[in-house]
Amino acid sequence: MNIKHKILGVVALSLLPLSLSAQSEMEAFRLGSPHEPVGSARYAALSGAMGAVGSDVASLVRNPAGISLFRGNNRLSLTLGGGFGADRGVWYGTSTSQDMKGKFLFEEFSYQAGTNRASRGPVSFAFSIRNAGRFDRELHASAVLPQSANFSSLADFSAARTNNARYDNRQSPNVDRYFEKSYITTTAAFKNDYIPWMSILGAGAGWIDIDNGSRSYRSAYMYSTAPDGTPYPQPSIGLPDNADLVLREKGNITDYDIALGFEANDALHFGAALTLSSLDYEMASYYHEAFRGNNYLTLQNTKSVSGFGGSVGLGLLYEPVEGLRLGASLYTPTFYSMKMDFQASSLGGYNNKANEVVTPKSAANSYALRGNWRFGLSGAYFIGRHGFISADYDYTSGSLRLSNSTYDEYDGSEIGFEEDNARLKTNFGGVHTVRLGAEAMLSDRIALRAGYRYSSSPVKNARLKGDMASTEVLVSGPAVHYTLPDSQNS
């Protein structure tokens, strides 16, 4: 019997998010990394180069000391935006696109009370509610798959995961019984830590079967003839002809800022901000492979993640000479308390027999996510009342970390997240960001503004760079996608 387990192409990428029951480093990276806020219209036009400009509440994310520069009594501000576009992709030579309907978006609401030494003293106050990130996306992808050794089915991946898990736990008692098909297809297997859920979904849906000769698992989609009808010397594993993927995501991060500014004198300003963050994320995916002879397999997933956390920002501004303003800022990581729930189902059809497996209705678990430290330097030169030029530099550390929130230790425990944290450390590093901005006042009410931003890639593992670094990678495993962002210019 000809058995192949080449985990390549799309299925190979499923090896990165290793299990259904744990958070992968890719999800931690996506949820825990800072998103570029839209902010006010002025902030957006300057590409965020407002660390030393200040005054605007939107500058809190660059330097909290900036709010002490607002001299007015009170100010309310509301910023709305709009969004439309399309998701496009090419998968094995097949192009697909999905248009996104245009819609109005909330960006920021803020209230300020400025400094006035004569009436209120040197202290200023600001409160804001702002969008800190969105996850809305819908993707449809279809492909005619190559009939070659460079591609494997999700059934091959399920079989390989099962065989690898059995080998890794070979010294454990009862491991042979646990990996018998009569046990792996029962609901009790979901509570067994030795058995990957992808193994249970594959065996229960009939994707995989035990080879009588080697006693290892292999794809159940076996054929005696080639697609053109030529007989095989012995039965061989078949490859799917077509694959379809549908992915829908929605969610957002909302930040609530409370900030105080202090004007020590005309040249020196301090600021501090407390930011509370609320995170919500939902994902639904559908993956289908069609084999010849009306045989097929399907994997569906739904996932929801919610979290609440907080961080602190500190900043100072100093004017050594008239017109020149320099700033520095420090932002602590956001410490999130997270809850994740998901459900998956697998369906398989082979030789006119259909089987389905559904994971337990509630697979909720909680964990803690610590974000990155962020450090900033900024400078601006003001040309009287005619305008200014500004420059900001930010460094975001690559210190994302998952931990077990059930432990009482101050920093939590890594139990259950050792591999994820090791991959976060190996695959991702710090990000350097440079922002440049300029403003020219044509009149008291009309200004021309321009800005530029460059951010380096957070991906430091060379094996994850190259062509994939700036593309969306489709994965047919438990977590059906992830993103590897490259450097960005805007």
Coordinates of C-alpha atoms in Angstrom, one line a residue:
M1 CA 0.0 0.0 0.0
N2 CA 1.4 3.4 -1.0
I3 CA 1.1 5.8 1.9
K4 CA 2.4 9.4 1.8
H5 CA 2.4 12.0 4.6
K6 CA 3.8 15.1 2.9
I7 CA 2.5 18.0 4.9
L8 CA 3.2 20.7 2.4
G9 CA 1.4 23.6 0.8
V10 CA -1.6 25.0 2.6
V11 CA -1.9 22.2 5.1
A12 CA 1.7 22.6 6.2
L13 CA 0.9 26.0 7.6
S14 CA -1.5 24.4 10.0
L15 CA 1.4 23.2 12.0
L16 CA 1.9 26.7 13.5
P17 CA -1.4 27.0 15.5
L18 CA -0.9 23.6 17.2
S19 CA -4.2 22.9 18.9
L20 CA -7.8 23.9 19.2
S21 CA -7.7 24.2 23.0
A22 CA -4.7 26.6 23.3
Q23 CA -4.0 30.1 22.1
S24 CA -1.5 30.2 19.3
E25 CA 1.3 32.8 19.1
M26 CA -0.3 34.1 15.9
E27 CA -3.5 35.0 17.7
A28 CA -1.6 36.5 20.6
F29 CA 0.4 38.6 18.1
R30 CA -2.7 39.8 16.3
L31 CA -4.8 40.7 19.4
G32 CA -1.9 42.0 21.6
S33 CA 0.0 44.1 19.1
P34 CA -0.8 47.9 19.0
H35 CA -3.0 49.0 16.1
E36 CA -2.5 52.4 14.4
P37 CA -5.4 54.6 15.6
V38 CA -7.1 56.9 13.2
G39 CA -7.5 59.7 15.7
S40 CA -8.6 63.2 14.8
A41 CA -8.5 64.6 11.3
R42 CA -5.3 66.5 12.3
Y43 CA -3.7 63.4 13.7
A44 CA -4.5 61.4 10.6
A45 CA -3.2 64.1 8.2
L46 CA 0.1 64.3 10.1
S47 CA 0.4 60.4 10.2
G48 CA 0.5 60.6 13.9
A49 CA 3.6 62.8 14.2
M50 CA 2.2 64.7 17.1
G51 CA 4.3 63.6 20.1
A52 CA 5.8 67.1 20.4
V53 CA 2.9 69.0 18.9
G54 CA 0.4 68.1 21.5
S55 CA -2.8 70.0 22.4
D56 CA -5.1 67.6 20.6
V57 CA -6.4 64.6 22.7
A58 CA -5.5 62.3 19.9
S59 CA -1.8 63.0 20.8
L60 CA -2.3 61.0 24.0
V61 CA -1.1 57.9 22.2
R62 CA 2.2 59.6 21.3
N63 CA 2.9 61.7 24.4
P64 CA 0.4 62.3 27.3
A65 CA 2.2 65.6 28.2
G66 CA 0.8 67.2 25.1
I67 CA -2.6 67.8 26.6
S68 CA -1.1 70.4 29.0
L69 CA -0.5 72.6 25.9
F70 CA -4.2 73.2 25.4
R71 CA -5.0 76.6 26.7
G72 CA -8.8 76.7 26.1
N73 CA -11.5 76.3 28.7
N74 CA -13.4 73.3 27.5
R75 CA -13.5 71.3 24.2
L76 CA -15.7 68.5 22.9
S77 CA -14.6 66.6 19.8
L78 CA -16.2 63.8 17.7
T79 CA -14.4 62.1 14.8
L80 CA -16.3 59.8 12.4
G81 CA -14.8 57.9 9.5
G82 CA -15.9 55.8 6.6
G83 CA -14.8 52.6 5.2
F84 CA -15.1 50.5 2.1
G85 CA -12.9 48.3 0.0
A86 CA -12.5 44.7 -1.1
D87 CA -10.7 41.6 0.1
R88 CA -8.8 39.9 -2.8
G89 CA -6.6 36.9 -3.0
V90 CA -4.9 34.4 -5.3
W91 CA -4.9 30.8 -4.3
Y92 CA -3.2 28.2 -6.5
G93 CA -3.8 30.5 -9.5
T94 CA -7.5 31.2 -8.8
S95 CA -8.4 34.8 -8.1
T96 CA -11.2 35.7 -5.8
S97 CA -12.5 39.0 -4.4
Q98 CA -15.2 40.1 -1.9
D99 CA -16.4 43.7 -1.8
M100 CA -16.9 45.4 1.5
K101 CA -19.9 47.6 1.8
G102 CA -19.3 51.3 2.7
K103 CA -20.2 52.3 6.2
F104 CA -19.8 55.1 8.8
L105 CA -17.3 54.3 11.6
F106 CA -16.8 55.7 15.0
E107 CA -13.2 56.8 15.6
E108 CA -13.0 59.1 18.6
F109 CA -14.9 61.2 21.2
S110 CA -13.1 63.4 23.6
Y111 CA -13.4 66.1 26.2
Q112 CA -10.7 68.5 27.4
A113 CA -10.3 71.1 30.1
G114 CA -7.2 73.1 29.3
T115 CA -4.5 74.7 31.6
N116 CA -5.1 78.2 32.8
R117 CA -2.8 79.3 35.7
A118 CA -5.0 82.3 36.5
S119 CA -8.3 80.4 36.9
R120 CA -7.7 76.7 37.2
G121 CA -3.9 76.3 37.8
P122 CA -1.3 74.4 35.9
V123 CA -3.3 71.1 35.6
S124 CA -5.3 70.0 32.5
F125 CA -7.6 67.1 32.1
A126 CA -8.7 64.9 29.1
F127 CA -11.1 62.0 28.6
S128 CA -11.5 60.1 25.4
I129 CA -13.2 57.0 23.9
R130 CA -11.5 55.8 20.8
N131 CA -11.3 53.0 18.3
A132 CA -8.0 51.2 18.9
G133 CA -8.4 48.5 16.2
R134 CA -10.9 46.6 14.1
F135 CA -11.0 43.0 12.9
D136 CA -13.8 43.2 10.3
R137 CA -13.0 41.1 7.3
E138 CA -14.7 38.6 5.0
L139 CA -12.8 36.3 2.6
H140 CA -13.9 33.8 0.1
A141 CA -11.3 31.6 -1.6
S142 CA -11.6 28.7 -4.1
A143 CA -8.9 26.7 -5.8
V144 CA -8.4 23.9 -8.2
L145 CA -5.6 22.0 -6.4
P146 CA -2.6 20.5 -8.1
Q147 CA -2.5 16.7 -8.2
S148 CA 1.1 16.5 -7.1
A149 CA 3.3 15.6 -4.1
N150 CA 3.5 19.3 -3.3
F151 CA 0.0 19.3 -1.8
S152 CA -1.7 17.3 0.9
S153 CA -5.2 17.0 2.1
L154 CA -6.5 18.1 5.6
A155 CA -7.0 14.4 6.1
D156 CA -3.2 13.9 5.7
F157 CA -2.6 16.6 8.3
S158 CA -5.1 15.0 10.7
A159 CA -3.4 11.6 10.3
A160 CA 0.1 13.1 10.8
R161 CA -1.0 15.0 14.0
T162 CA -2.4 11.7 15.4
N163 CA 0.7 9.7 14.6
N164 CA 3.0 12.4 16.0
A165 CA 0.9 12.7 19.2
R166 CA 1.0 8.9 19.7
Y167 CA 4.8 8.9 19.2
D168 CA 5.4 11.9 21.5
N169 CA 3.5 10.1 24.3
R170 CA 4.8 6.6 23.7
Q171 CA 6.2 6.3 27.2
S172 CA 2.8 7.2 28.8
P173 CA 0.6 4.4 30.3
N174 CA -2.4 3.3 28.2
V175 CA -1.3 5.4 25.2
D176 CA -1.9 2.5 22.8
R177 CA -5.5 2.2 24.0
Y178 CA -6.1 5.9 23.8
F179 CA -5.1 5.9 20.1
E180 CA -7.3 3.0 19.1
K181 CA -10.0 4.1 16.7
S182 CA -12.6 2.6 19.0
Y183 CA -11.6 5.1 21.7
I184 CA -10.5 8.1 19.6
T185 CA -14.0 8.4 18.1
T186 CA -15.8 8.6 21.5
T187 CA -16.7 11.8 23.3
A188 CA -14.4 10.8 26.2
A189 CA -11.5 11.5 23.9
F190 CA -12.2 15.3 24.1
K191 CA -11.2 15.2 27.8
N192 CA -8.0 13.3 27.1
D193 CA -4.9 15.6 27.1
Y194 CA -2.9 13.1 25.0
I195 CA -5.2 13.3 22.0
P196 CA -5.3 16.4 19.7
W197 CA -8.7 17.6 18.8
M198 CA -7.9 17.5 15.1
S199 CA -7.3 13.7 15.6
I200 CA -10.8 13.3 17.1
L201 CA -12.4 15.4 14.4
G202 CA -10.6 13.5 11.7
A203 CA -11.3 10.0 13.0
G204 CA -14.9 10.7 13.9
A205 CA -15.7 12.2 10.6
G206 CA -14.1 9.3 8.7
W207 CA -11.2 11.4 7.2
I208 CA -8.6 9.0 8.6
D209 CA -8.3 5.3 9.2
I210 CA -5.7 2.8 10.6
D211 CA -3.4 1.1 8.1
N212 CA -3.5 -2.6 8.9
G213 CA 0.2 -3.0 8.0
S214 CA 1.9 -0.2 9.9
R215 CA -0.8 0.3 12.5
S216 CA -0.5 4.1 11.9
Y217 CA -3.2 6.4 10.8
R218 CA -3.5 7.5 7.1
S219 CA -6.0 9.3 5.0
A220 CA -9.2 7.3 4.4
Y221 CA -9.6 8.6 0.9
M222 CA -8.0 5.7 -0.9
Y223 CA -8.3 4.9 -4.6
S224 CA -7.4 1.9 -6.8
T225 CA -7.1 3.9 -10.1
A226 CA -5.6 7.2 -11.1
P227 CA -8.0 10.1 -12.1
D228 CA -7.6 9.0 -15.8
G229 CA -8.7 5.5 -15.0
T230 CA -5.2 3.9 -15.0
P231 CA -5.1 1.2 -12.3
Y232 CA -2.6 1.6 -9.5
P233 CA -0.3 -1.3 -8.5
Q234 CA -1.8 -1.0 -5.1
P235 CA -4.4 1.4 -3.5
S236 CA -3.1 4.9 -3.0
I237 CA -4.1 8.0 -1.0
G238 CA -6.1 10.4 -3.2
L239 CA -5.7 14.1 -3.3
P240 CA -8.6 16.6 -3.4
D241 CA -9.6 18.2 -6.7
N242 CA -11.0 21.4 -5.3
A243 CA -10.9 23.4 -2.0
D244 CA -13.1 26.2 -0.7
L245 CA -12.5 28.5 2.2
V246 CA -14.9 31.1 3.7
L247 CA -13.7 33.3 6.5
R248 CA -15.7 35.9 8.4
E249 CA -14.3 38.1 11.2
K250 CA -15.6 41.0 13.2
G251 CA -14.7 42.8 16.3
N252 CA -12.9 45.8 17.7
I253 CA -10.7 47.2 20.5
T254 CA -12.1 50.2 22.3
D255 CA -9.8 52.4 24.5
Y256 CA -11.0 54.6 27.3
D257 CA -8.4 57.3 28.2
I258 CA -8.2 59.4 31.4
A259 CA -5.3 61.8 31.3
L260 CA -3.8 64.6 33.4
G261 CA -1.3 67.2 32.2
F262 CA 0.9 69.5 34.4
E263 CA 2.6 72.7 33.2
A264 CA 5.6 73.1 35.6
N265 CA 6.6 76.3 33.7
D266 CA 6.5 77.7 30.2
A267 CA 9.2 75.3 29.1
L268 CA 8.5 72.0 31.0
H269 CA 5.3 69.9 30.8
F270 CA 4.4 66.5 32.2
G271 CA 1.5 64.1 31.5
A272 CA 0.1 60.8 32.6
A273 CA -2.7 58.7 31.1
L274 CA -4.6 55.6 32.2
T275 CA -6.0 53.6 29.4
L276 CA -8.7 50.9 29.9
S277 CA -9.1 48.6 26.9
S278 CA -12.1 46.4 25.9
L279 CA -11.5 43.8 23.2
D280 CA -14.1 41.7 21.3
Y281 CA -13.4 39.3 18.4
E282 CA -15.5 36.8 16.6
M283 CA -14.5 34.4 13.8
A284 CA -16.4 31.9 11.7
S285 CA -14.8 29.7 9.1
Y286 CA -15.7 27.0 6.6
Y287 CA -13.2 24.8 4.8
H288 CA -14.2 22.2 2.2
E289 CA -12.2 19.7 0.1
A290 CA -13.9 17.8 -2.8
F291 CA -12.4 14.5 -3.9
R292 CA -13.4 12.5 -7.0
G293 CA -16.3 10.1 -6.7
N294 CA -18.4 12.7 -4.7
N295 CA -16.2 12.2 -1.7
Y296 CA -15.5 15.2 0.5
L297 CA -14.4 16.6 3.9
T298 CA -15.5 19.8 5.7
L299 CA -14.2 21.6 8.8
Q300 CA -16.2 24.5 10.4
N301 CA -15.1 26.7 13.3
T302 CA -16.6 29.4 15.4
K303 CA -14.6 31.3 17.9
S304 CA -15.2 34.3 20.2
V305 CA -12.6 36.1 22.3
S306 CA -13.3 38.9 24.8
G307 CA -10.9 40.7 27.1
F308 CA -10.5 43.7 29.3
G309 CA -7.2 45.3 30.3
G310 CA -5.3 48.4 31.2
S311 CA -2.1 50.3 30.7
V312 CA -0.4 53.5 31.8
G313 CA 1.4 56.2 29.7
L314 CA 3.9 58.8 31.0
G315 CA 5.4 61.7 29.1
L316 CA 7.3 65.0 29.2
L317 CA 7.9 67.9 26.9
Y318 CA 10.7 70.5 27.1
E319 CA 11.3 73.7 25.1
P320 CA 15.1 74.4 25.3
V321 CA 14.8 77.4 23.0
E322 CA 11.8 79.3 21.6
G323 CA 10.2 77.3 18.8
L324 CA 11.9 74.0 19.5
R325 CA 10.0 71.4 21.5
L326 CA 11.4 68.0 22.5
G327 CA 9.5 65.1 24.1
A328 CA 9.8 61.6 25.5
S329 CA 7.2 59.1 26.4
L330 CA 6.9 55.6 28.0
Y331 CA 3.9 53.3 27.8
T332 CA 3.5 50.1 29.8
P333 CA 2.2 46.9 28.3
T334 CA -1.6 46.4 28.2
F335 CA -2.4 43.6 30.7
Y336 CA -5.4 41.8 29.4
S337 CA -7.6 39.2 31.1
M338 CA -9.0 37.2 28.3
K339 CA -11.8 34.6 27.8
M340 CA -12.0 32.4 24.7
D341 CA -14.8 30.1 23.6
F342 CA -15.1 28.1 20.4
Q343 CA -16.8 25.2 18.7
A344 CA -15.8 23.1 15.7
S345 CA -17.4 20.5 13.6
S346 CA -16.1 18.1 11.0
L347 CA -18.0 16.3 8.3
G348 CA -16.7 13.6 6.0
G349 CA -18.2 11.7 3.1
Y350 CA -16.6 8.6 1.5
N351 CA -18.2 5.7 -0.4
N352 CA -21.7 7.1 0.2
K353 CA -21.2 7.2 3.9
A354 CA -21.3 10.4 5.9
N355 CA -20.0 11.1 9.4
E356 CA -20.1 14.2 11.6
V357 CA -18.3 15.2 14.8
V358 CA -19.0 18.3 16.9
T359 CA -16.8 19.5 19.8
P360 CA -18.4 20.1 23.2
K361 CA -20.8 23.0 23.2
S362 CA -18.6 25.1 25.6
A363 CA -14.9 24.9 25.3
A364 CA -14.3 28.2 27.2
N365 CA -11.0 28.9 28.8
S366 CA -9.4 32.0 30.3
Y367 CA -5.9 33.3 30.1
A368 CA -3.8 36.4 30.5
L369 CA -2.2 38.4 27.7
R370 CA 0.6 40.9 28.3
G371 CA 1.3 43.4 25.5
N372 CA 4.4 45.3 24.5
W373 CA 6.3 48.1 26.1
R374 CA 6.5 51.2 24.0
F375 CA 9.0 54.1 24.1
G376 CA 8.9 57.3 22.1
L377 CA 11.0 60.3 21.3
S378 CA 9.6 63.4 19.5
G379 CA 10.6 66.8 18.3
A380 CA 8.8 69.7 16.6
Y381 CA 10.0 73.1 15.4
F382 CA 7.4 75.9 15.2
I383 CA 7.7 78.8 12.8
G384 CA 5.8 81.4 14.7
R385 CA 2.1 81.0 14.0
H386 CA 2.8 80.0 10.4
G387 CA 3.2 76.3 11.0
F388 CA 5.6 73.6 12.1
I389 CA 7.5 70.5 11.1
S390 CA 7.5 67.4 13.5
A391 CA 9.2 64.1 13.8
D392 CA 8.5 61.1 16.0
Y393 CA 10.3 57.9 16.7
D394 CA 8.7 54.9 18.5
Y395 CA 10.1 51.6 19.6
T396 CA 7.6 48.8 20.4
S397 CA 9.2 45.9 22.2
G398 CA 8.6 42.3 21.1
S399 CA 7.6 41.2 24.6
L400 CA 4.1 39.7 24.1
R401 CA 3.4 36.9 26.6
L402 CA 0.6 34.5 27.3
S403 CA 0.1 33.2 30.9
N404 CA -2.3 31.1 32.9
S405 CA -4.7 33.5 34.7
T406 CA -5.7 30.9 37.3
Y407 CA -2.4 31.2 39.1
D408 CA -2.0 33.8 41.9
E409 CA 1.6 34.8 41.0
Y410 CA 2.0 38.4 40.1
D411 CA 3.2 37.7 36.6
G412 CA 1.1 34.6 36.1
S413 CA 2.3 31.2 35.2
E414 CA 3.4 30.0 31.8
I415 CA 2.1 26.5 32.4
G416 CA 0.3 25.4 29.2
F417 CA 1.8 28.3 27.2
E418 CA 5.5 27.4 27.1
E419 CA 5.6 26.6 23.4
D420 CA 3.5 29.6 22.4
N421 CA 5.7 32.0 24.4
A422 CA 8.8 30.4 22.9
R423 CA 7.5 30.9 19.4
L424 CA 6.5 34.5 20.2
K425 CA 10.1 35.1 21.3
T426 CA 11.6 33.3 18.3
N427 CA 9.3 34.7 15.5
F428 CA 8.6 38.3 16.6
G429 CA 10.8 41.2 17.6
G430 CA 10.6 44.9 18.2
V431 CA 9.1 47.4 15.8
H432 CA 10.7 50.7 14.9
T433 CA 8.4 53.4 13.7
V434 CA 9.3 56.9 12.2
R435 CA 6.7 59.6 11.6
L436 CA 7.1 62.9 9.9
G437 CA 4.6 65.7 9.7
A438 CA 4.2 69.3 8.6
E439 CA 1.5 71.9 8.9
A440 CA 1.2 75.3 7.2
M441 CA -1.4 77.8 8.4
L442 CA -2.9 79.7 5.4
S443 CA -5.3 81.5 7.7
D444 CA -6.8 81.2 11.2
R445 CA -9.2 78.5 9.8
I446 CA -7.4 76.9 6.9
A447 CA -4.3 74.7 7.2
L448 CA -2.4 72.5 4.9
R449 CA -1.0 69.3 6.4
A450 CA 1.1 66.3 5.3
G451 CA 2.5 63.3 7.0
Y452 CA 4.5 60.1 6.4
R453 CA 4.9 56.9 8.5
Y454 CA 7.3 54.0 8.2
S455 CA 7.1 50.9 10.5
S456 CA 9.6 48.0 10.3
S457 CA 8.4 44.4 10.2
P458 CA 7.8 42.7 13.5
V459 CA 8.7 39.3 12.0
K460 CA 12.3 38.4 12.8
N461 CA 12.3 34.7 12.0
A462 CA 13.8 34.5 8.5
R463 CA 11.7 31.4 7.7
L464 CA 8.6 33.4 8.1
K465 CA 9.8 36.3 5.9
G466 CA 10.2 36.5 2.2
D467 CA 7.1 36.3 0.0
M468 CA 4.8 35.4 2.9
A469 CA 5.7 38.4 5.1
S470 CA 3.4 40.8 3.3
T471 CA 0.6 38.3 2.4
E472 CA -2.4 36.7 4.0
V473 CA -1.7 33.1 4.6
L474 CA -4.7 30.7 4.4
V475 CA -4.6 27.7 6.7
S476 CA -7.0 24.8 6.6
G477 CA -6.4 23.7 10.2
P478 CA -8.2 24.6 13.4
A479 CA -7.3 28.3 13.1
V480 CA -7.9 28.9 9.4
H481 CA -5.7 31.9 8.9
Y482 CA -3.1 34.2 10.2
T483 CA -1.2 37.4 9.1
L484 CA 2.5 38.0 8.8
P485 CA 2.8 41.8 8.3
D486 CA 5.9 43.2 6.6
S487 CA 7.2 46.8 7.0
Q488 CA 4.6 49.4 6.3
N489 CA 4.6 52.8 4.6
S490 CA 1.8 55.3 4.7

